[in-house]
Short mmCIF file of C-alpha atoms in Angstrom, two decimals:
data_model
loop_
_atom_site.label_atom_id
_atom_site.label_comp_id
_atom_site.label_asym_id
_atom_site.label_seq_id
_atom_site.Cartn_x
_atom_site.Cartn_y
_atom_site.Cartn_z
CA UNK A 1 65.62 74.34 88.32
CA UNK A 2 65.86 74.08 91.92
CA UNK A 3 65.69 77.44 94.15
CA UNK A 4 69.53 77.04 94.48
CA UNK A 5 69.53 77.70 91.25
CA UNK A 6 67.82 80.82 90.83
CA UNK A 7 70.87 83.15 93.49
CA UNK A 8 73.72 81.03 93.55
CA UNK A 9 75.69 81.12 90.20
CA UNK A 10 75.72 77.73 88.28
CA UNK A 11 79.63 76.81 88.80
CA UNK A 12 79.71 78.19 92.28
CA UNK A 13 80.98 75.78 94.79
CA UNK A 14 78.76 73.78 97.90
CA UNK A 15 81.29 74.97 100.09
CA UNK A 16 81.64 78.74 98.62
CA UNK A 17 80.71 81.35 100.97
CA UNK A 18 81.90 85.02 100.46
CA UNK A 19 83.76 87.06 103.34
CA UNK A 20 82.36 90.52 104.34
CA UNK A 21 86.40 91.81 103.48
CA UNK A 22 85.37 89.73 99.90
CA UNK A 23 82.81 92.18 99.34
CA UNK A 24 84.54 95.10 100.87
CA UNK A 25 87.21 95.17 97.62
CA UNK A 26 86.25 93.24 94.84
CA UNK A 27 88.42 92.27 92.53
CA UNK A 28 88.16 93.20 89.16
CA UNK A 29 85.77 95.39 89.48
CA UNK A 30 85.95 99.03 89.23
CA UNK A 31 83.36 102.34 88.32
CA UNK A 32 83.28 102.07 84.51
CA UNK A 33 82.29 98.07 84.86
CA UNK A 34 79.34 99.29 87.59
CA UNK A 35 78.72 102.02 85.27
CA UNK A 36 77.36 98.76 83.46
CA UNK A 37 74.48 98.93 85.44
CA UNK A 38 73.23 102.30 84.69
CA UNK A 39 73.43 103.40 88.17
CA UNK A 40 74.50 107.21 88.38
CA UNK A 41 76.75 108.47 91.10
CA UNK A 42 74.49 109.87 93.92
CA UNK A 43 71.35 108.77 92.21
CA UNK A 44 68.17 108.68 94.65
CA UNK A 45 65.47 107.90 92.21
CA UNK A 46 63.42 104.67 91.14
CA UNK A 47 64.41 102.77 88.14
CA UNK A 48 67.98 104.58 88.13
CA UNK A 49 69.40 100.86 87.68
CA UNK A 50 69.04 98.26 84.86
CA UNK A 51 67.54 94.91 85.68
CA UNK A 52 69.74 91.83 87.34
CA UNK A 53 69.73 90.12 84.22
CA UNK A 54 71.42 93.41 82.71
CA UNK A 55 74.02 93.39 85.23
CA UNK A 56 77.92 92.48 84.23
CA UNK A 57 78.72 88.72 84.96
CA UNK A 58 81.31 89.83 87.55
CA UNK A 59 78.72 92.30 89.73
CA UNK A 60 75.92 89.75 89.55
CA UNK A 61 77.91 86.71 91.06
CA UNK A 62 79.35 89.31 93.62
CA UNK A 63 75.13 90.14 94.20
CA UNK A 64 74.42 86.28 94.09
CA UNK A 65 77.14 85.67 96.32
CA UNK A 66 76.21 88.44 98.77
CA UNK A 67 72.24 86.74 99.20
CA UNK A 68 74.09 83.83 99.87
CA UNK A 69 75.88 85.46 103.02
CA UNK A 70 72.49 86.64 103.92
CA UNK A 71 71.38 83.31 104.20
CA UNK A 72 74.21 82.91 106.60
CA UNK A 73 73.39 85.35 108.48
CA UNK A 74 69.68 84.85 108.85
CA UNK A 75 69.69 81.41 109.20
CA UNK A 76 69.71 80.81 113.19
CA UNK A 77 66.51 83.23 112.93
CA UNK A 78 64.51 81.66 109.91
CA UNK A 79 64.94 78.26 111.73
CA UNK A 80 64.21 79.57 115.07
CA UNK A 81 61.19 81.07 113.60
CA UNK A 82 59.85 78.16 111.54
CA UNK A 83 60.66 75.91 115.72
CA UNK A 84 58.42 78.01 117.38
CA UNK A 85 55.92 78.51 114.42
CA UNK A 86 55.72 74.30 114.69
CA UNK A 87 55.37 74.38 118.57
CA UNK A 88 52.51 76.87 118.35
CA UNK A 89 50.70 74.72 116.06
CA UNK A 90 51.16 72.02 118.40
CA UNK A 91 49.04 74.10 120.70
CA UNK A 92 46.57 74.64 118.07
CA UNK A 93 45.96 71.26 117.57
CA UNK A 94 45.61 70.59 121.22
CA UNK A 95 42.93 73.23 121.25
CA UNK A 96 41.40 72.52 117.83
CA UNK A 97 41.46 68.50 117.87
CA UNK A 98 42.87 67.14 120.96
CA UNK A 99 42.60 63.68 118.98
CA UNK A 100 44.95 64.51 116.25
CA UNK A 101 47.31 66.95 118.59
CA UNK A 102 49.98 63.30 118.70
CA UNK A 103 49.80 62.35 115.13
CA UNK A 104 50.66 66.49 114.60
CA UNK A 105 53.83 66.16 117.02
CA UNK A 106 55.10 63.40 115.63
CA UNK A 107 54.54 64.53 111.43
CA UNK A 108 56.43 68.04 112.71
CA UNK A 109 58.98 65.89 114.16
CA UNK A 110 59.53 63.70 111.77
CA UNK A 111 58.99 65.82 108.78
CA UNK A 112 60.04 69.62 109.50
CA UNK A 113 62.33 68.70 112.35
CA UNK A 114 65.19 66.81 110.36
CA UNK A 115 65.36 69.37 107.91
CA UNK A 116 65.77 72.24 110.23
CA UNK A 117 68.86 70.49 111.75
CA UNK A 118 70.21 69.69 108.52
CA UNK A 119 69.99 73.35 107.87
CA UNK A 120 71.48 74.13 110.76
CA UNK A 121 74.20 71.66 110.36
CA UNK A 122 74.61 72.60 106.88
CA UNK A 123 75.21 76.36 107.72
CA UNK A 124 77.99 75.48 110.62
CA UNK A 125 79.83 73.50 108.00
CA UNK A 126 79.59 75.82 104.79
CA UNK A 127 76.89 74.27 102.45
CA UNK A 128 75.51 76.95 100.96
CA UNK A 129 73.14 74.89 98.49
CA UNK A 130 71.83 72.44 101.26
CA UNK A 131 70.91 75.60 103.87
CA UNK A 132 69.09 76.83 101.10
CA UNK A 133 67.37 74.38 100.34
CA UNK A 134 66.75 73.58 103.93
CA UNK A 135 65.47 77.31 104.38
CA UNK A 136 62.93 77.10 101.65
CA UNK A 137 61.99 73.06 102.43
CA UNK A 138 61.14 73.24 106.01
CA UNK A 139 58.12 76.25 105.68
CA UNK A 140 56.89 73.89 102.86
CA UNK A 141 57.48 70.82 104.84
CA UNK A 142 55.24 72.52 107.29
CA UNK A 143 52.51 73.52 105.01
CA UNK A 144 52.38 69.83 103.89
CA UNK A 145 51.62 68.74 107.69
CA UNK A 146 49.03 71.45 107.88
CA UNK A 147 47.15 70.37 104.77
CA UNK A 148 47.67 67.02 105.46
CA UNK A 149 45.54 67.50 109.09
CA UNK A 150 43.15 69.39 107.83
CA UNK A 151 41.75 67.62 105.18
CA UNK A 152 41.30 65.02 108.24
CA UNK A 153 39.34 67.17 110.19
CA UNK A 154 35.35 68.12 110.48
CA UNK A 155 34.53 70.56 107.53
CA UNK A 156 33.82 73.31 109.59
CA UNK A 157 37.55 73.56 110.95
CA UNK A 158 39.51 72.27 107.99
CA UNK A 159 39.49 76.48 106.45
CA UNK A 160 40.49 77.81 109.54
CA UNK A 161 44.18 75.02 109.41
CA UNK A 162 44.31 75.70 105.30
CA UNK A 163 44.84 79.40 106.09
CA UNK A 164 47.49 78.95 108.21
CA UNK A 165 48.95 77.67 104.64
CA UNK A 166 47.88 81.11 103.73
CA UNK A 167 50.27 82.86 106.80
CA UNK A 168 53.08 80.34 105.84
CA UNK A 169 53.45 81.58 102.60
CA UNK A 170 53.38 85.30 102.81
CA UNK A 171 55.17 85.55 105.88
CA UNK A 172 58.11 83.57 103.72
CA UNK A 173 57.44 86.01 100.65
CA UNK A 174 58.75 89.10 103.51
CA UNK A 175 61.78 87.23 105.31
CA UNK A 176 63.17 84.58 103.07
CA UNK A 177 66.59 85.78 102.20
CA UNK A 178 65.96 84.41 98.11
CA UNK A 179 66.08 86.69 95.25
CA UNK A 180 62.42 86.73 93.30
CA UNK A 181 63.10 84.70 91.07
CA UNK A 182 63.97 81.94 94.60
CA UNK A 183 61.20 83.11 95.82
CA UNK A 184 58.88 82.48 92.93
CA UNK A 185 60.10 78.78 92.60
CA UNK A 186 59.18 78.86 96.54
CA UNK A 187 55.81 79.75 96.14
CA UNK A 188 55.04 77.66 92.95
CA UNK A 189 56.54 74.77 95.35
CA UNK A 190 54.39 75.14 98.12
CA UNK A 191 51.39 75.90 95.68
CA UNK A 192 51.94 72.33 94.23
CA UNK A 193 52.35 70.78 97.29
CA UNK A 194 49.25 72.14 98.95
CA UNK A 195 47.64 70.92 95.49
CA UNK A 196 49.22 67.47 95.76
CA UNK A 197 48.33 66.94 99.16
CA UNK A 198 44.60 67.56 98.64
CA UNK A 199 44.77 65.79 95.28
CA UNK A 200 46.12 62.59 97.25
CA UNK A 201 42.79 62.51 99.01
CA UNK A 202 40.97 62.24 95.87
CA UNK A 203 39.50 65.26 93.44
CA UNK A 204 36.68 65.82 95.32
CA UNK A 205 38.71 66.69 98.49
CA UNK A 206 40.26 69.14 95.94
CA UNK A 207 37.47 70.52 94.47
CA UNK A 208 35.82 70.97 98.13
CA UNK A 209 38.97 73.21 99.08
CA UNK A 210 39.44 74.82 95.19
CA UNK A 211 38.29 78.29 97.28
CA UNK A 212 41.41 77.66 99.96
CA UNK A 213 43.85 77.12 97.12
CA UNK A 214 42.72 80.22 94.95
CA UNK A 215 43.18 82.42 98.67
CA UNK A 216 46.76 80.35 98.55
CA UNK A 217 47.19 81.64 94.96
CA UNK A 218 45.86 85.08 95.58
CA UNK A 219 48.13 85.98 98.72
CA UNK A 220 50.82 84.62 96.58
CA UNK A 221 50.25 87.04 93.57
CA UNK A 222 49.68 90.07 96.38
CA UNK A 223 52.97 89.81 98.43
CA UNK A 224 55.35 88.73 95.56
CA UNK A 225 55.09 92.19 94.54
CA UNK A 226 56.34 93.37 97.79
CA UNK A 227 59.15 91.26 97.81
CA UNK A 228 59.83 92.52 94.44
CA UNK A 229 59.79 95.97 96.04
CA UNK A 230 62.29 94.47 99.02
CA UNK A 231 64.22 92.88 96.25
CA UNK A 232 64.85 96.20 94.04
CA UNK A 233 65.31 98.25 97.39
CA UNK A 234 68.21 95.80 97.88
CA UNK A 235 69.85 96.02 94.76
CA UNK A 236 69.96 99.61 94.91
CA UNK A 237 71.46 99.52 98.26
CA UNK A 238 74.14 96.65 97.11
CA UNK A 239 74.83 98.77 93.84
CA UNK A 240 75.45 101.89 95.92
CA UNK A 241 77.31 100.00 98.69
CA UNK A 242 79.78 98.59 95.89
CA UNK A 243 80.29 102.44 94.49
CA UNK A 244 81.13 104.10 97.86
CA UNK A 245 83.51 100.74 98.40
CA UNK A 246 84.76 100.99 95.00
CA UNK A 247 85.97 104.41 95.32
CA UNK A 248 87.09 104.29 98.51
CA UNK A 249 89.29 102.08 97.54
CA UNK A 250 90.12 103.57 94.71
CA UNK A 251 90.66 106.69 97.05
CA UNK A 252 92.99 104.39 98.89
CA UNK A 253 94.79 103.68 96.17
CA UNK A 254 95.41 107.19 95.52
CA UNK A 255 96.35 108.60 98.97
CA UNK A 256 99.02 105.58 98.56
CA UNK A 257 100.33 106.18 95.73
CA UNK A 258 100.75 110.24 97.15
CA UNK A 259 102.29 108.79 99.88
CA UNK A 260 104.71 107.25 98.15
CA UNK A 261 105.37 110.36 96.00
CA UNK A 262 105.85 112.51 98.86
CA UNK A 263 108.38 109.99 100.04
CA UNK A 264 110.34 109.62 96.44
CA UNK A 265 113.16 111.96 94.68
CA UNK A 266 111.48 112.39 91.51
CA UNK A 267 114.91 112.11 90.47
CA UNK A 268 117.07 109.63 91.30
CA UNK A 269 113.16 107.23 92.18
CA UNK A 270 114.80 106.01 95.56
CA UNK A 271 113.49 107.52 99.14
CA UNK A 272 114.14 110.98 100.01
CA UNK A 273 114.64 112.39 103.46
CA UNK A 274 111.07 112.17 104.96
CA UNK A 275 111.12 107.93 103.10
CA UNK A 276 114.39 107.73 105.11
CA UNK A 277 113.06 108.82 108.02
CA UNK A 278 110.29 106.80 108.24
CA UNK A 279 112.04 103.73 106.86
CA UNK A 280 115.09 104.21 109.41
CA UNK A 281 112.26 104.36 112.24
CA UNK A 282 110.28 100.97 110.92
CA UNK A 283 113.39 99.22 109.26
CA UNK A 284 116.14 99.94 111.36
CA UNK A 285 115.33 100.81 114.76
CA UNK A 286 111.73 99.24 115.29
CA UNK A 287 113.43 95.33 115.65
CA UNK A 288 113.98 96.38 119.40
CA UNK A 289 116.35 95.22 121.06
CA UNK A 290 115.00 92.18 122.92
CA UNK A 291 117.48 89.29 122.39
CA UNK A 292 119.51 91.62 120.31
CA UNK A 293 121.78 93.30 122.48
CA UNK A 294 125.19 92.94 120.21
CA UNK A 295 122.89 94.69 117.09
CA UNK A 296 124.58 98.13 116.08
CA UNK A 297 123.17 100.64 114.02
CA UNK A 298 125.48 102.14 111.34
CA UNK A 299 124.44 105.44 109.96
CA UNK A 300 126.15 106.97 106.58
CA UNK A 301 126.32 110.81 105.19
CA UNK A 302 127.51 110.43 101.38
CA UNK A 303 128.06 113.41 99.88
CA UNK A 304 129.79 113.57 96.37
CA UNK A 305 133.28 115.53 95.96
CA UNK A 306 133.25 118.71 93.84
CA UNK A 307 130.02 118.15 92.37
CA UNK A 308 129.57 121.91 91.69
CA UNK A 309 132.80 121.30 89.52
CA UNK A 310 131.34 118.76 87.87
CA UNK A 311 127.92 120.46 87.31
CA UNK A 312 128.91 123.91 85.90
CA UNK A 313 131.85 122.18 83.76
CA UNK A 314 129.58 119.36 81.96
CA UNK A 315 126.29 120.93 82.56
CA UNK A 316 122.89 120.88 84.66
CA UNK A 317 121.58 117.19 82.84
CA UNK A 318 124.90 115.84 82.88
CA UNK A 319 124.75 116.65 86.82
CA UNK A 320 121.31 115.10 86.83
CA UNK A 321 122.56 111.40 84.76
CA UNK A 322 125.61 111.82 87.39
CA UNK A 323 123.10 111.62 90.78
CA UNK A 324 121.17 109.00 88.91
CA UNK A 325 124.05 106.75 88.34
CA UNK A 326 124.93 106.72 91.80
CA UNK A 327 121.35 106.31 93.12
CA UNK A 328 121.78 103.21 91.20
CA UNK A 329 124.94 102.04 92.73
CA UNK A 330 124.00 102.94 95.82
CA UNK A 331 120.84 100.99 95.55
CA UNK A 332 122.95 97.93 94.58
CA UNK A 333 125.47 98.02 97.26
CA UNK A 334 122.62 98.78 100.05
CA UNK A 335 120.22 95.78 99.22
CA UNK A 336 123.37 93.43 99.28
CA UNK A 337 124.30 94.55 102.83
CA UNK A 338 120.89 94.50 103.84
CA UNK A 339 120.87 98.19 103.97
CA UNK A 340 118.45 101.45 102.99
CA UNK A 341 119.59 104.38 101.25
CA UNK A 342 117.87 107.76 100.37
CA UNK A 343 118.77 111.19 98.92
CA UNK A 344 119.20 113.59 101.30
CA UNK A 345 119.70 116.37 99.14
CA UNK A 346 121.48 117.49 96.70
CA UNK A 347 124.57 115.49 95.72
CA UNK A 348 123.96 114.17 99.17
CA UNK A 349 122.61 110.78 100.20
CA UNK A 350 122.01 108.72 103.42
CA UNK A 351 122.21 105.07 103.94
CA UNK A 352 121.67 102.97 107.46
CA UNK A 353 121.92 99.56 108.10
CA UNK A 354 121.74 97.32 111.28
CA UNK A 355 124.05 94.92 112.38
CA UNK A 356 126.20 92.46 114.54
CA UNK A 357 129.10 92.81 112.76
CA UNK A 358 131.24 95.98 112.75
CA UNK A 359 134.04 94.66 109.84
CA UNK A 360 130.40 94.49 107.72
CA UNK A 361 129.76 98.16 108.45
CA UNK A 362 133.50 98.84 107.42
CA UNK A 363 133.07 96.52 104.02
CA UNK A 364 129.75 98.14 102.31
CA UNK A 365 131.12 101.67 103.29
CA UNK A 366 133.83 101.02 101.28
CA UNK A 367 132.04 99.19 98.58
CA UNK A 368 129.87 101.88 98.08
CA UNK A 369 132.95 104.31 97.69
CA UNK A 370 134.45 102.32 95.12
CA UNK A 371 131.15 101.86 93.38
CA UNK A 372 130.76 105.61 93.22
CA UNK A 373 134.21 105.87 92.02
CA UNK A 374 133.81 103.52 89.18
CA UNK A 375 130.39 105.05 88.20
CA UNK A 376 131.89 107.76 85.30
CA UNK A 377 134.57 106.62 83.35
CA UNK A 378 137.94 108.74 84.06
CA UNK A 379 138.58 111.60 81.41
CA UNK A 380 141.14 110.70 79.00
CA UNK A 381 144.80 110.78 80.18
CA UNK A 382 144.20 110.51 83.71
CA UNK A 383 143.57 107.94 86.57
CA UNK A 384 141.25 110.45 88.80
CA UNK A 385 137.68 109.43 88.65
CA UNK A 386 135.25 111.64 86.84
CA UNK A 387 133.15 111.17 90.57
CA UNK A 388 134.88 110.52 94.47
CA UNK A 389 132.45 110.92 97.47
CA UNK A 390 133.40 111.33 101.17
CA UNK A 391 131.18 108.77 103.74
CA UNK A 392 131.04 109.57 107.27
CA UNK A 393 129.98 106.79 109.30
CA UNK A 394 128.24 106.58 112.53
CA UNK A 395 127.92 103.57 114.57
CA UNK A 396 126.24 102.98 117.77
CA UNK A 397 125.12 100.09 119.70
CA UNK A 398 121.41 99.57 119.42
CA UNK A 399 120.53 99.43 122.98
CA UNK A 400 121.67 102.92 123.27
CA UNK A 401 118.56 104.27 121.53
CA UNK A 402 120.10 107.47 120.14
CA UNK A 403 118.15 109.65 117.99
CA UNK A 404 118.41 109.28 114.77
CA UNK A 405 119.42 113.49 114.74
CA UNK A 406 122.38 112.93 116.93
CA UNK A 407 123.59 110.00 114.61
CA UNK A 408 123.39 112.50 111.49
CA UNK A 409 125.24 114.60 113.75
CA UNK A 410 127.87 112.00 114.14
CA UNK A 411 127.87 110.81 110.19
CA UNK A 412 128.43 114.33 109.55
CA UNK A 413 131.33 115.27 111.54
CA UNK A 414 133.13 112.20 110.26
CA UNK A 415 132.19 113.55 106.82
CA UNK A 416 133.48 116.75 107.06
CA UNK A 417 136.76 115.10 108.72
CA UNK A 418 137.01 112.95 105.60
CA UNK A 419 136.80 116.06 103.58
CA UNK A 420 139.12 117.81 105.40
CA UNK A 421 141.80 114.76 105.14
CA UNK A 422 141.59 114.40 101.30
CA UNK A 423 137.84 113.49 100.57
CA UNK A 424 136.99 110.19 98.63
CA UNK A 425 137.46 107.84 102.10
CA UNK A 426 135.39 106.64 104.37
CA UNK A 427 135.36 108.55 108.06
CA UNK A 428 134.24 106.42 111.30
CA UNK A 429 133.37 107.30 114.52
CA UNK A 430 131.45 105.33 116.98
CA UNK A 431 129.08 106.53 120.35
CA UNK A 432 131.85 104.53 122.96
CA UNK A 433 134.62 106.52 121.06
CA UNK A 434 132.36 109.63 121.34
CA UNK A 435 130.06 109.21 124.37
CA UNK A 436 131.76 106.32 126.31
CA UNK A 437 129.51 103.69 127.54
CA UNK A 438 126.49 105.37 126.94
CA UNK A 439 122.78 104.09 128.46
#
């Protein structure tokens, strides 16, 4: 198992590399599936979480996925760091052993060098498996040079290189962005190496430096602990980062949802004056009017004829199926023209649409009359419709900017003039009929 292995789920991608907005709302995943992990809302004490391994599928690939954007993140440092960490040992050598300080340029070059830039290069084009590997390869690269030097210098100095071996390793036990169980297969890796490399010298270059490789193995077993302690500290952290995200999104959801409520008839289920509002301000007169200076903007007051009749002779729920069925019409006539409709109150609605075309205006004003008219069946024996409704209709050019107040204003005194001629018709009147050529 490589140290890939050990954060990076087996049927991730090379190329997969999460998004902080990723993390932000996960998919999927909600309370009772991080109540999985036995982590209690506003806990603050140890062991208040169950082990990785414990975790739901979903939340550990999201945790997997989020060491491997650490990685990302860290990378220009952990290289940077492991650059100068070769230059000062270039020094060293100068200082130590002047005659092996060219043969120690040249291994760090040609060993630790490449696979620093193939990190690098690997983390500008989205290989997550390669920088990781590169990450944990180049300290151990290192350590190999080291070992390799010192077993080539006088006795006396060789201890003083091996425990640089020492430093290697538990400074990468602290920083290296791995989970433990990455960071174990780290250690075990440079352990073997710094084994191998003596070994290649023969046994008895091993057995001279058994002592160095125990201190190796002892440092290792002190600071893994540590970066268990980093490790838990971090899963904590990510499992209480993913609560407060999960229910603020969840608290999202919900101020939503009560924002749509507060701008639905619980009724008839389309808008209702404050949705219209709002709608007329986005929808209708928000386009602006740059390159549209022919637009118009039609405004209609619908308001049902002798609906009191109707209510107190067929009853309050008959009233109720009678708004309904005209919502419904209403709705269907609107999104063919391209309009938006609401309920204004009452048996009164609102509709507004914007347009080139005044004949268009005309047509789904009349359409919607009709449909109103044909939503009840006629009583027996006679040709008046059950339901009529009167529609006032303001229209103004665009560019005029008139508030959407006066236009009401407007739709309703053509309503009332509709009334007053008959009632079920349509009433127009238009701002350069009313206002002249207004600015």
């Amino acid at each position: 198992m490589g140290v890939m292995e050990s954060f990076v789920p087996e049927d991730s991608a090379d190329t997969f590399v999460i998004t902080e907005d990723s993390i932000a709302a996960p998919a999927g995943i909600d309370a009772a599936l991080l109540d999985e992990a036995s982590i209690p809302a506003g806990a603050a004490a140890d062991g208040d979480f169950a082990p990785l391994r414990r975790w739901p599928r979903a939340i550990t690939e999201l945790y997997y996925a989020e060491i491997v954007q650490r990685i990302y993140r860290e990378e220009h440092f952990l290289f940077l760091l492991g650059l100068l960490m070769c230059l000062a040992t270039i020094g060293v050598d100068v200082i130590v052993n002047p005659g092996m300080a060219t043969e120690g340029a040249v291994l760090r070059v040609l060993v630790v060098a490449p696979l620093t830039l193939l990190g690098l290069f690997a983390g500008a084009r989205g290989w997550s498996r390669i920088l990781a590997f590169c990450v944990g390869a180049a300290p151990i690269s290192f350590i190999a040079v080291i070992v390799h030097l010192a077993v080539h210098l006088p006795p006396d100095l060789a201890p003083r290189y091996l425990l640089a071996t020492v430093l290697v390793v538990g400074l990468a036990n602290v920083i290296l962005p791995y989970s433990l169980r990455g960071l174990v297969i780290f250690d075990l890796s440079a352990l073997l190496v710094t084994a191998a490399m003596l070994l290649m010298e023969g046994p008895e270059t091993l057995a001279a430096h058994a002592d160095m490789v125990l201190i190796f193995a002892l440092v290792v077993a002190a600071t893994l602990p540590v970066a268990a302690r980093f490790e838990k500290l971090r899963q904590r952290n990510f499992l209480l980062t993913l609560r407060a995200r999960i229910f603020s999104r969840e608290l999202l959801k919900a101020n939503r949802a009560l924002h749509a409520l507060s701008q639905t008839d619980p009724l008839t289920g389309i808008a209702n004056r404050r949705g219209f509002e709002e709608e007329f301000e986005t929808a209708i007169r928000a386009p602006g009017n740059e390159g549209r200076g022919s637009d118009l903007i039609a405004l209609m007051m619908i308001d049902l004829d002798y609906f009191k009749s109707f209510n107190d002779a067929h009853g309050h729920q008959a009233g109720d199926s009678c708004l309904k069925l005209v919502a419904d019409a209403l709705i269907d006539n609107c999104e063919n023209a391209g309009a938006i409709v609401a309920r204004y109150g009452g048996e009164e609605f609102v509709a507004a649409m914007r347009t080139r075309d005044r004949d268009a205006v005309m047509a789904a004003a009349e359409k919607m009359r009709q449909s109103i008219a044909n939503v009840l069946s006629p009583a027996r024996d006679s040709d008046r419709p059950m339901v009529t409704a009167s529609i006032g209709v303001a229209i103004a050019p665009a560019s005029a900017m008139l508030p959407r107040e006066e236009l009401i204003e407007m739709a309703d005194a053509a309503l009332y003039s509709g009334k007053d001629g008959g009632r079920n018709r349509v009433e127009v009147v238009e701002a350069e009929m009313a206002f002249g050529n207004r600015p």
